[in-house]
mmCIF file of C-alpha atoms in Angstrom:
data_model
loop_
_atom_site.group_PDB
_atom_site.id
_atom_site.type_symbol
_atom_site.label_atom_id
_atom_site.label_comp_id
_atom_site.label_asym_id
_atom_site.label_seq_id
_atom_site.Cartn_x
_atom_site.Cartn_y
_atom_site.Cartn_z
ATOM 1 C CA UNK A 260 0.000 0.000 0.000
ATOM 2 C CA UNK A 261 0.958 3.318 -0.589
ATOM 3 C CA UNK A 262 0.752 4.676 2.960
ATOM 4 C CA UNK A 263 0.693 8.591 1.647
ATOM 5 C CA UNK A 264 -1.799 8.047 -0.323
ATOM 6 C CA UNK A 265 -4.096 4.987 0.900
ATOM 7 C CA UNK A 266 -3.538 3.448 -2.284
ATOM 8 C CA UNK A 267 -3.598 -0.303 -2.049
ATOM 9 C CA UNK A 268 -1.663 -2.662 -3.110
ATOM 10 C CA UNK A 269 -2.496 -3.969 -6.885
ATOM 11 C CA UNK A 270 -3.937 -7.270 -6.840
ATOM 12 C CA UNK A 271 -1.705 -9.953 -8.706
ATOM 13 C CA UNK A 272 -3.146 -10.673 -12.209
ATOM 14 C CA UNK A 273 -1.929 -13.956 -13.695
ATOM 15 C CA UNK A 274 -0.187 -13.529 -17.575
ATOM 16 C CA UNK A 275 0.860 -9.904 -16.401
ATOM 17 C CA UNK A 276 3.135 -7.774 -14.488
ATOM 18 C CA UNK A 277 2.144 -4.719 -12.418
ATOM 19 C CA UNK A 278 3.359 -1.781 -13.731
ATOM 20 C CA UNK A 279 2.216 1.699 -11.466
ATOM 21 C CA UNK A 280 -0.906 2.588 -9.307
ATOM 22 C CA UNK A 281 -2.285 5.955 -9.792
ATOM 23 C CA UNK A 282 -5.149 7.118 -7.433
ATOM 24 C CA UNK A 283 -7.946 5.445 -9.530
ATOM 25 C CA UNK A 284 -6.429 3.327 -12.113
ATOM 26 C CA UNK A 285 -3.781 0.205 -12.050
ATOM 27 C CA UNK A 286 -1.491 -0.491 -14.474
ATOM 28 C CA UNK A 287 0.229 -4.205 -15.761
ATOM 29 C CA UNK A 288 2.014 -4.946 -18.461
ATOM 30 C CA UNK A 289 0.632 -8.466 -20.284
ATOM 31 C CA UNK A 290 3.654 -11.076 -20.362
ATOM 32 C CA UNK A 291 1.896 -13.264 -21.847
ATOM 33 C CA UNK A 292 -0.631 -14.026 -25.216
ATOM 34 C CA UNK A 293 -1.115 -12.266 -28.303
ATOM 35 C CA UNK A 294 -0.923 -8.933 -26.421
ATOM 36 C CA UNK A 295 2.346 -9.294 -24.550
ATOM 37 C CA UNK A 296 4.168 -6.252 -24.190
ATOM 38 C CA UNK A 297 1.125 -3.896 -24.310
ATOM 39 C CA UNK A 298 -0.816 -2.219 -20.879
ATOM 40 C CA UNK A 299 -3.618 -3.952 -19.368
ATOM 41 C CA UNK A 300 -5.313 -0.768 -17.466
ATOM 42 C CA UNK A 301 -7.419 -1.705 -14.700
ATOM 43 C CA UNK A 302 -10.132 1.224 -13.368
ATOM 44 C CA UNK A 303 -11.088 0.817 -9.983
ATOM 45 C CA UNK A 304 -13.854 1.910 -7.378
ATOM 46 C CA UNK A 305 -11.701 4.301 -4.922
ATOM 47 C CA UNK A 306 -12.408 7.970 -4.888
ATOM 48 C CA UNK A 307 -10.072 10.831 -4.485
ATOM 49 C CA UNK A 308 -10.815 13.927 -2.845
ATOM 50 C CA UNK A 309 -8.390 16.854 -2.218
ATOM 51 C CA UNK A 310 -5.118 14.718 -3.067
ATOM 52 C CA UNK A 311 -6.688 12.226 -0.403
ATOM 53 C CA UNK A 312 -7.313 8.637 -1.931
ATOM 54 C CA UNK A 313 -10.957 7.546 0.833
ATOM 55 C CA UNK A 314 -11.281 4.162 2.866
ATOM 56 C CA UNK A 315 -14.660 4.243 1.579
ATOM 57 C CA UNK A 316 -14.841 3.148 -2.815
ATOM 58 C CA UNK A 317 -18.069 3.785 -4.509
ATOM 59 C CA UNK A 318 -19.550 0.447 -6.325
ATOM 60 C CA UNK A 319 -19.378 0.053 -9.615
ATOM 61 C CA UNK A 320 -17.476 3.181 -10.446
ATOM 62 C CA UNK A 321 -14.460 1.286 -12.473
ATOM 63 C CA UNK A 322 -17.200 -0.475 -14.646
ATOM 64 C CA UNK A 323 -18.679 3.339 -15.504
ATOM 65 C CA UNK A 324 -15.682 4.931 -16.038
ATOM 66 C CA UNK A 325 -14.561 2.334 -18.522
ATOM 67 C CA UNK A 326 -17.744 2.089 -20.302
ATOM 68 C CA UNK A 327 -17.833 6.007 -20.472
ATOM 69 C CA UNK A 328 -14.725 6.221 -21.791
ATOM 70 C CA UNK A 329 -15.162 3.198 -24.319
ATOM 71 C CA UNK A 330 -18.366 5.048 -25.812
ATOM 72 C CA UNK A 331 -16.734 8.252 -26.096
ATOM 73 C CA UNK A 332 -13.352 6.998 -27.946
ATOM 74 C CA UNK A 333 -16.116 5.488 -30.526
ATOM 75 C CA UNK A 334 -17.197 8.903 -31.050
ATOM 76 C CA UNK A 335 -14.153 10.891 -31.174
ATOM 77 C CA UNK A 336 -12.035 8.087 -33.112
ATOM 78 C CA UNK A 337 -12.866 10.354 -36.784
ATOM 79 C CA UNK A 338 -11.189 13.331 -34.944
ATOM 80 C CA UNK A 339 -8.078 11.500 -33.522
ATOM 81 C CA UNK A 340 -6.841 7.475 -32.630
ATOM 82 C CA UNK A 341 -7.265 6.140 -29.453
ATOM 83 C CA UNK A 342 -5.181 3.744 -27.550
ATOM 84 C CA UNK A 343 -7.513 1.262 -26.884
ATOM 85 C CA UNK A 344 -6.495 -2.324 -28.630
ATOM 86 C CA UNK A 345 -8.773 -4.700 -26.990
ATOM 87 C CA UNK A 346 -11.742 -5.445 -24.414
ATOM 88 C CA UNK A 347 -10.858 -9.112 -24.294
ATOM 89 C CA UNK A 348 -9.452 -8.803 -20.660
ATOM 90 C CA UNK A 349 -8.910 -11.423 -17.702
ATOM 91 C CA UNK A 350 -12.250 -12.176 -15.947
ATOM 92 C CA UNK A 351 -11.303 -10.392 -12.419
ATOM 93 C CA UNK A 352 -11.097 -7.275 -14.174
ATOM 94 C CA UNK A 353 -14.144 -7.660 -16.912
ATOM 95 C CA UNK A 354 -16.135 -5.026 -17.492
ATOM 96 C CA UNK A 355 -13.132 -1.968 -15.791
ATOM 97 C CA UNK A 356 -10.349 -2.994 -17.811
ATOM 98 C CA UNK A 357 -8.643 -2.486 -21.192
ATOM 99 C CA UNK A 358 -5.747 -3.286 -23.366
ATOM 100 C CA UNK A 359 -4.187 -0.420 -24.539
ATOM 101 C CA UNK A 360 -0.705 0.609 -26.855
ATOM 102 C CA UNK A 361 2.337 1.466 -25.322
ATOM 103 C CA UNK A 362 2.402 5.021 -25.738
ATOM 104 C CA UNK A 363 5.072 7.792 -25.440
ATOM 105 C CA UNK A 364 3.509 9.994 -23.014
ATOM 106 C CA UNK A 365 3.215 13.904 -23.802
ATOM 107 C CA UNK A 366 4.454 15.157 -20.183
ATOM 108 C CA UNK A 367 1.220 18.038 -20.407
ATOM 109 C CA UNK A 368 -2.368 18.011 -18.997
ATOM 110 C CA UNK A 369 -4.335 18.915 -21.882
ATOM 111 C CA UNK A 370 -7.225 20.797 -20.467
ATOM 112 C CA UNK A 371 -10.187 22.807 -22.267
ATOM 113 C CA UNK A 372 -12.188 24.809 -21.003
ATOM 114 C CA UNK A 373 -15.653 26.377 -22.364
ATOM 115 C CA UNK A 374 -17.103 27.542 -18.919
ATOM 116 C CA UNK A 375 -15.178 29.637 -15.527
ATOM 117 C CA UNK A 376 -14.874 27.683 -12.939
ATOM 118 C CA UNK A 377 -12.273 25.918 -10.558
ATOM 119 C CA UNK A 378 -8.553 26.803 -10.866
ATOM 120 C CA UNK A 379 -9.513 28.848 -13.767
ATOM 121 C CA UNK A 380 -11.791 31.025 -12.148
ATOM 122 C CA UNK A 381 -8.879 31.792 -9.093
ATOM 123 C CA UNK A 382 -6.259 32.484 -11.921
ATOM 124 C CA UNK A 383 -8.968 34.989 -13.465
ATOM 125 C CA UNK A 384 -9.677 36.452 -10.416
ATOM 126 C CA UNK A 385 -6.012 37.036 -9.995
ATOM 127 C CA UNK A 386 -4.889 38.054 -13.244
ATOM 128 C CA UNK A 387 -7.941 38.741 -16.028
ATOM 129 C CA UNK A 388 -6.393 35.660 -17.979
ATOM 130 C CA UNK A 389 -6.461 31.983 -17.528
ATOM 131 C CA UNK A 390 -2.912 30.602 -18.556
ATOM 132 C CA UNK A 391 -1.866 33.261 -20.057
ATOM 133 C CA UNK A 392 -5.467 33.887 -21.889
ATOM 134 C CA UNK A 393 -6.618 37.254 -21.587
ATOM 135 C CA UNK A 394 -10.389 36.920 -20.870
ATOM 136 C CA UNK A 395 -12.943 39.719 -21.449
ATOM 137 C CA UNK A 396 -13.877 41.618 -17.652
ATOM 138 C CA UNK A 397 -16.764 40.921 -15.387
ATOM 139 C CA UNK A 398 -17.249 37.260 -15.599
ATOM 140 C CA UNK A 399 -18.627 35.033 -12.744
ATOM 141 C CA UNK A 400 -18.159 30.886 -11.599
ATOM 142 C CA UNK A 401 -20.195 29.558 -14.201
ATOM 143 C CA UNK A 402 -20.139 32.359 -16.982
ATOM 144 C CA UNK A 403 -19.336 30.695 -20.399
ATOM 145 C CA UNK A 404 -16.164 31.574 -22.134
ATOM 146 C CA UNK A 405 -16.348 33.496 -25.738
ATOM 147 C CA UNK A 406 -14.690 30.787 -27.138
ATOM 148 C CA UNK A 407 -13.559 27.624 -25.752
ATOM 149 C CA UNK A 408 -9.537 28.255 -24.695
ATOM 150 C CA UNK A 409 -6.877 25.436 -24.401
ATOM 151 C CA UNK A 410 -5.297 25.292 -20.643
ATOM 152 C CA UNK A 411 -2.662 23.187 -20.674
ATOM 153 C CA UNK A 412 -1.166 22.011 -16.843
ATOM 154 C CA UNK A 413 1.899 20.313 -16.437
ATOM 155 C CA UNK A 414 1.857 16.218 -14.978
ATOM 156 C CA UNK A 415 2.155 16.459 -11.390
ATOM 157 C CA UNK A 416 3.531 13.586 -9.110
ATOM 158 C CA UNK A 417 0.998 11.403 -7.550
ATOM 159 C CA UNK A 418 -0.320 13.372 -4.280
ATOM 160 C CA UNK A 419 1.245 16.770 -5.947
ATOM 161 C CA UNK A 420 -1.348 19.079 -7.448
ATOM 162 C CA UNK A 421 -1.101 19.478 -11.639
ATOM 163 C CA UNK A 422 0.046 23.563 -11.998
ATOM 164 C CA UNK A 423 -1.449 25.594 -14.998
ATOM 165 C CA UNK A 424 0.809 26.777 -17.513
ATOM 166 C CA UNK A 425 1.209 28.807 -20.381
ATOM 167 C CA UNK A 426 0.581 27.720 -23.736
ATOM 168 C CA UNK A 427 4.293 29.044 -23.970
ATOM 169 C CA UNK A 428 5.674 27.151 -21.295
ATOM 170 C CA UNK A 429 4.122 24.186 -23.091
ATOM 171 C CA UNK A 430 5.803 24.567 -26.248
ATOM 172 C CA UNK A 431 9.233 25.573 -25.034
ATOM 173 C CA UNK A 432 8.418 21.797 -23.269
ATOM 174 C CA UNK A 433 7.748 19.931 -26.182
ATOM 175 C CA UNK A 434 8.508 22.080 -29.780
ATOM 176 C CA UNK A 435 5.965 25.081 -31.437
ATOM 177 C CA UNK A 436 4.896 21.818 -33.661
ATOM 178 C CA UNK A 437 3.657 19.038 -30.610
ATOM 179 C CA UNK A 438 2.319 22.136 -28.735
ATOM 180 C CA UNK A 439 0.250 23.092 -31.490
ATOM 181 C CA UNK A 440 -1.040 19.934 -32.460
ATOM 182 C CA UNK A 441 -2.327 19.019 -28.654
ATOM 183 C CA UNK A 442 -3.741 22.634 -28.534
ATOM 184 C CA UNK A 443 -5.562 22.160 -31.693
ATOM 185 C CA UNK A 444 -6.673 18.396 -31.025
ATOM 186 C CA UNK A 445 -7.636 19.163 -27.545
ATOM 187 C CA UNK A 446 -9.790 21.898 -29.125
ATOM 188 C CA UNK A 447 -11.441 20.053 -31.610
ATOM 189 C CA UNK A 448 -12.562 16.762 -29.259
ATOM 190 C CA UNK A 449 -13.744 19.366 -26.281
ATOM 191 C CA UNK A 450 -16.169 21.118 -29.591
ATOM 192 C CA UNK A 451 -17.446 17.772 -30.599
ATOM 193 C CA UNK A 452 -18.077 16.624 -26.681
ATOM 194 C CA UNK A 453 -19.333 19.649 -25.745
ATOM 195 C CA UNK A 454 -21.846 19.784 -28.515
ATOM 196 C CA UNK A 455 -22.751 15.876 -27.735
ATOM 197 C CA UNK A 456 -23.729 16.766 -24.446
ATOM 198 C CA UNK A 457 -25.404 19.599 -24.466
ATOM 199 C CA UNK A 458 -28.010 17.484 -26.766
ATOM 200 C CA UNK A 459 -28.141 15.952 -23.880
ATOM 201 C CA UNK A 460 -29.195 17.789 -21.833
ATOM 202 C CA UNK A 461 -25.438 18.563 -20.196
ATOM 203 C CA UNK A 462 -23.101 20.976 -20.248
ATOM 204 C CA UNK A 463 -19.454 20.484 -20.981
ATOM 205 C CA UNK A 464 -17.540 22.946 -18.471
ATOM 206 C CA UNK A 465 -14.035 21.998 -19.128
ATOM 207 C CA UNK A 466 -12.004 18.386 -19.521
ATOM 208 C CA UNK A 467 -8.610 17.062 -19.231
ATOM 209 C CA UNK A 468 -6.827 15.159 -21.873
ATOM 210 C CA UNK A 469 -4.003 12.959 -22.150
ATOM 211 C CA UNK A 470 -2.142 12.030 -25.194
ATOM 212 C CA UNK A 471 0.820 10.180 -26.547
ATOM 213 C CA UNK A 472 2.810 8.691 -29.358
ATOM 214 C CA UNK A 473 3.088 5.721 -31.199
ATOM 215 C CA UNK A 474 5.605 3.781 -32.986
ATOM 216 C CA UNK A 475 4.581 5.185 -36.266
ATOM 217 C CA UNK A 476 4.737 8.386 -34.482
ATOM 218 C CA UNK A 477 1.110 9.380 -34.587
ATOM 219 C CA UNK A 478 -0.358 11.422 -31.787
ATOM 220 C CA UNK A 479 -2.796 9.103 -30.188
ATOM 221 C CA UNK A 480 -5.587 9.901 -26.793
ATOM 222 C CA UNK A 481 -4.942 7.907 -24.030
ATOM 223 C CA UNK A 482 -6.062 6.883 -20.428
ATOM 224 C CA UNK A 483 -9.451 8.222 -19.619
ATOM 225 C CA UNK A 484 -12.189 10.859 -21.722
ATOM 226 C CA UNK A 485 -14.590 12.431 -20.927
ATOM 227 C CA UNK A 486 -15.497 10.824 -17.513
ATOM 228 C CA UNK A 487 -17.013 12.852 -14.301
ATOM 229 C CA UNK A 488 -13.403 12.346 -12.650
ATOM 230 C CA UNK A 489 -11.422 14.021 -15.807
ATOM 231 C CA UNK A 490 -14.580 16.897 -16.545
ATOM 232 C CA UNK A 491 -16.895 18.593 -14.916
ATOM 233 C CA UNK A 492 -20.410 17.840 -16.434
ATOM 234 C CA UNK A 493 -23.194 20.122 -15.690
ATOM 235 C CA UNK A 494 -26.998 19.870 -15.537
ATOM 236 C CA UNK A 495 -27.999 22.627 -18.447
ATOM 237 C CA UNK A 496 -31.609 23.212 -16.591
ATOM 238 C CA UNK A 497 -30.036 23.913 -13.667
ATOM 239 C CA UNK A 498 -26.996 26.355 -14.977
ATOM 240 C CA UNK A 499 -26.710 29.458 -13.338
ATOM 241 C CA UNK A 500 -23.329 31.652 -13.960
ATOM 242 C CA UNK A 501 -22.899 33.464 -10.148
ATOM 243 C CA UNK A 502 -22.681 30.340 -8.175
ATOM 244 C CA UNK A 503 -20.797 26.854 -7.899
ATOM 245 C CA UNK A 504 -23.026 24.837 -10.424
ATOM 246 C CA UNK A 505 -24.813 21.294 -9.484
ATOM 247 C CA UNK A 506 -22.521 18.646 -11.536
ATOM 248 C CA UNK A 507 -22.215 15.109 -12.064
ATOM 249 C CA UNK A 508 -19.050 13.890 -10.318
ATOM 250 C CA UNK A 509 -18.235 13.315 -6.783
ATOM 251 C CA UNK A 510 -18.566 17.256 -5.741
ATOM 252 C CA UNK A 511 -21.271 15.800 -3.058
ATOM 253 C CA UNK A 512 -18.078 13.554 -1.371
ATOM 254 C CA UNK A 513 -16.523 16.730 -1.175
ATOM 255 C CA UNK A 514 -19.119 18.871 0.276
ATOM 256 C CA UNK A 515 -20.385 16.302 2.567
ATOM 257 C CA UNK A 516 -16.143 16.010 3.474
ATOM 258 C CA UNK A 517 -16.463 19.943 4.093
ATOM 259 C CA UNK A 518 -19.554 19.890 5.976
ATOM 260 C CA UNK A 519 -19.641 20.295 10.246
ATOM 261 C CA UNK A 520 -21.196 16.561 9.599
ATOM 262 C CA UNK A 521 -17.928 15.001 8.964
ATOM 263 C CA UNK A 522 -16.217 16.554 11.343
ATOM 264 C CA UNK A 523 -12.898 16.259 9.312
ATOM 265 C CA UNK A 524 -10.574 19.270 9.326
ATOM 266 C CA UNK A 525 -8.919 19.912 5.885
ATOM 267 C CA UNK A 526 -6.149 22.080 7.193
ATOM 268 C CA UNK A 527 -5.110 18.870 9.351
ATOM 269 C CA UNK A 528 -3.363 17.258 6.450
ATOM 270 C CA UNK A 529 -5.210 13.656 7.722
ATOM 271 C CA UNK A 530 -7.191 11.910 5.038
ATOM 272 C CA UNK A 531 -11.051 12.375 5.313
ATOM 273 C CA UNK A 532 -13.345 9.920 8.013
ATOM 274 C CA UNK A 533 -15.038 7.369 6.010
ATOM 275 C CA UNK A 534 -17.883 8.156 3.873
ATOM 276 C CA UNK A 535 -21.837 7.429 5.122
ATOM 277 C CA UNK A 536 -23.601 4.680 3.199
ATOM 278 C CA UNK A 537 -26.510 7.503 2.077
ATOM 279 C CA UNK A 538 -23.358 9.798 0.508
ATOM 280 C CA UNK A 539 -21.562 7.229 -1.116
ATOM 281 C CA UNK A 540 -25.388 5.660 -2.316
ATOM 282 C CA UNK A 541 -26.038 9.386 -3.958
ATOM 283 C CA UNK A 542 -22.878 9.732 -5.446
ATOM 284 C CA UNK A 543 -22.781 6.138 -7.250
ATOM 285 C CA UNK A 544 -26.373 7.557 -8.715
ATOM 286 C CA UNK A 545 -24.737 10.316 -9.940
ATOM 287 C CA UNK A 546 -21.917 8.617 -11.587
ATOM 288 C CA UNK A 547 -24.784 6.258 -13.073
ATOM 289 C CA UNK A 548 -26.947 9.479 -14.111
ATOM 290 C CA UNK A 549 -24.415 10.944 -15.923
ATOM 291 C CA UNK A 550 -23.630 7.829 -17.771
ATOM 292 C CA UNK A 551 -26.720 7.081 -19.426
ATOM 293 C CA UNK A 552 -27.417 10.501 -20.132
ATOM 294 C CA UNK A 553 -24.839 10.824 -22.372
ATOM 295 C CA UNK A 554 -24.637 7.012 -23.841
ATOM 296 C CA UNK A 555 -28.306 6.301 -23.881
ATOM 297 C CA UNK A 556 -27.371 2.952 -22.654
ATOM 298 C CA UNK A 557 -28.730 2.007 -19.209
ATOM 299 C CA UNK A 558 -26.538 0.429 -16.866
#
């Protein structure tokens, strides 16, 4: 276990090798079959809050995740490749896993935005400009943008929080060229999400990206898209720039952490109490909600 973070430890998968545990996700690397040599990346129930990986997991939350982001690469994959090779997957892990390329990671967060809120909104407050963006005045949490704007963070280390950058900063990083394909593909999948869901009934705030290359040297999206733990999804009846907006992730595990009810004290540095049954119940339907709202599958 990773005693920092509460992570624990990666349960052994025969024919593979385990690779890294992130706060949600495990990875192996298959040593055996057809797809030795390629990632078998596992999705699975815990939650993080503040930097603080919870006791408490929230059922079925790998399954949704995976399925989310399975529907979504289908509808993206005209736009840009995804990493994704196969479903076939051992039977412990059916249903949250995938096989996926070996990929050359980008080291940047690619994050769009189309709405003010969160680390953008404290940066505007600050400054008039989001990463460098100068935005028009007298915007509010909530307000949508002019025009979505590309946000790029750099790849913290697990527990560390990711740091907004400069489009600048990004492509003295990785060359004018990389930095201005990511902006532009990040761009382009955030327009055709954003107008997806808001047929839907939901709005698109902002998203985070991740993307790589391959052997033939093609820039390919990778890990997770378009889930309630990498974007913040909004109910559009229910949008209302001047206020923090209702959404469909685990905001209510964080206000129920902030709340005199849990009695947990954020500026202790101790990880949050574990979560009541009703809390972690409400935020599994949300998860669910927001799932077959946007796939019209029911799950």
């Amino acid at each position: 276990m990773s005693t920092e973070l509460n992570i624990p430890a990666a349960p052994a998968i025969p024919g593979t090798r385990h690779v890294h545990s992130g706060k949600v996700r495990d990875l192996y690397e298959v040593t055996e079959g057809e797809h030795t040599g390629r990632f078998l990346m596992v999705a699975s129930d815990r939650l993080s809050i503040f930097d603080f990986v919870l006791d408490t997991t929230i059922p079925d939350k790998g399954e949704i995740l995976t399925r989310m982001s399975l529907w979504w690469f289908d509808q993206l994959k005209d736009l840009v490749p995804h990493h994704v090779v196969s479903t076939d997957v051992p039977d412990s892990v059916k249903g949250r896993a995938v096989i996926c390329e070996k990929l050359d990671m980008f080291p940047v967060e690619c994050v769009a935005r189309g709405y003010l809120t969160g680390s953008g909104l404290v940066d505007y407050t600050a400054t008039g400009e989001v990463c460098g963006v100068p935005l028009p005045a007298g915007l509010v949490d909530g307000s949508r943008l002019p025009e979505p704007i590309f946000t790029p963070a750099t790849k913290a280390d697990l527990g560390d929080h990711d740091e907004n950058v400069s489009y600048e900063a990004v492509a003295a990083t990785i060359g004018e060229a990389d930095a201005a394909n990511l902006r532009d593909l990040t761009l382009a999948v955030y327009g055709r999400a954003e107008e997806i869901a808001r047929e839907r009934g939901i709005l698109l705030a902002d998203t985070k990206f991740e993307f790589g290359r391959d052997a033939a040297g093609r820039t390919i999206l990778a890990d997770e898209v378009l889930t309630p733990d990498s974007s913040r999804f909004w109910p559009a009846d229910q949008w209302q720039p001047g206020r923090t907006q209702p959404s469909y992730d685990k905001q209510i595990v964080r206000n129920w952490a902030l709340s005199a009810e849990s009695g947990w004290d954020k500026a202790s540095g101790e990880r949050p109490p574990a979560l009541p049954a009703e809390v972690v119940e409400r935020t599994r339907a949300r998860y669910v909600e927001a799932f077959e709202l946007l796939t019209g599958q029911t799950f």
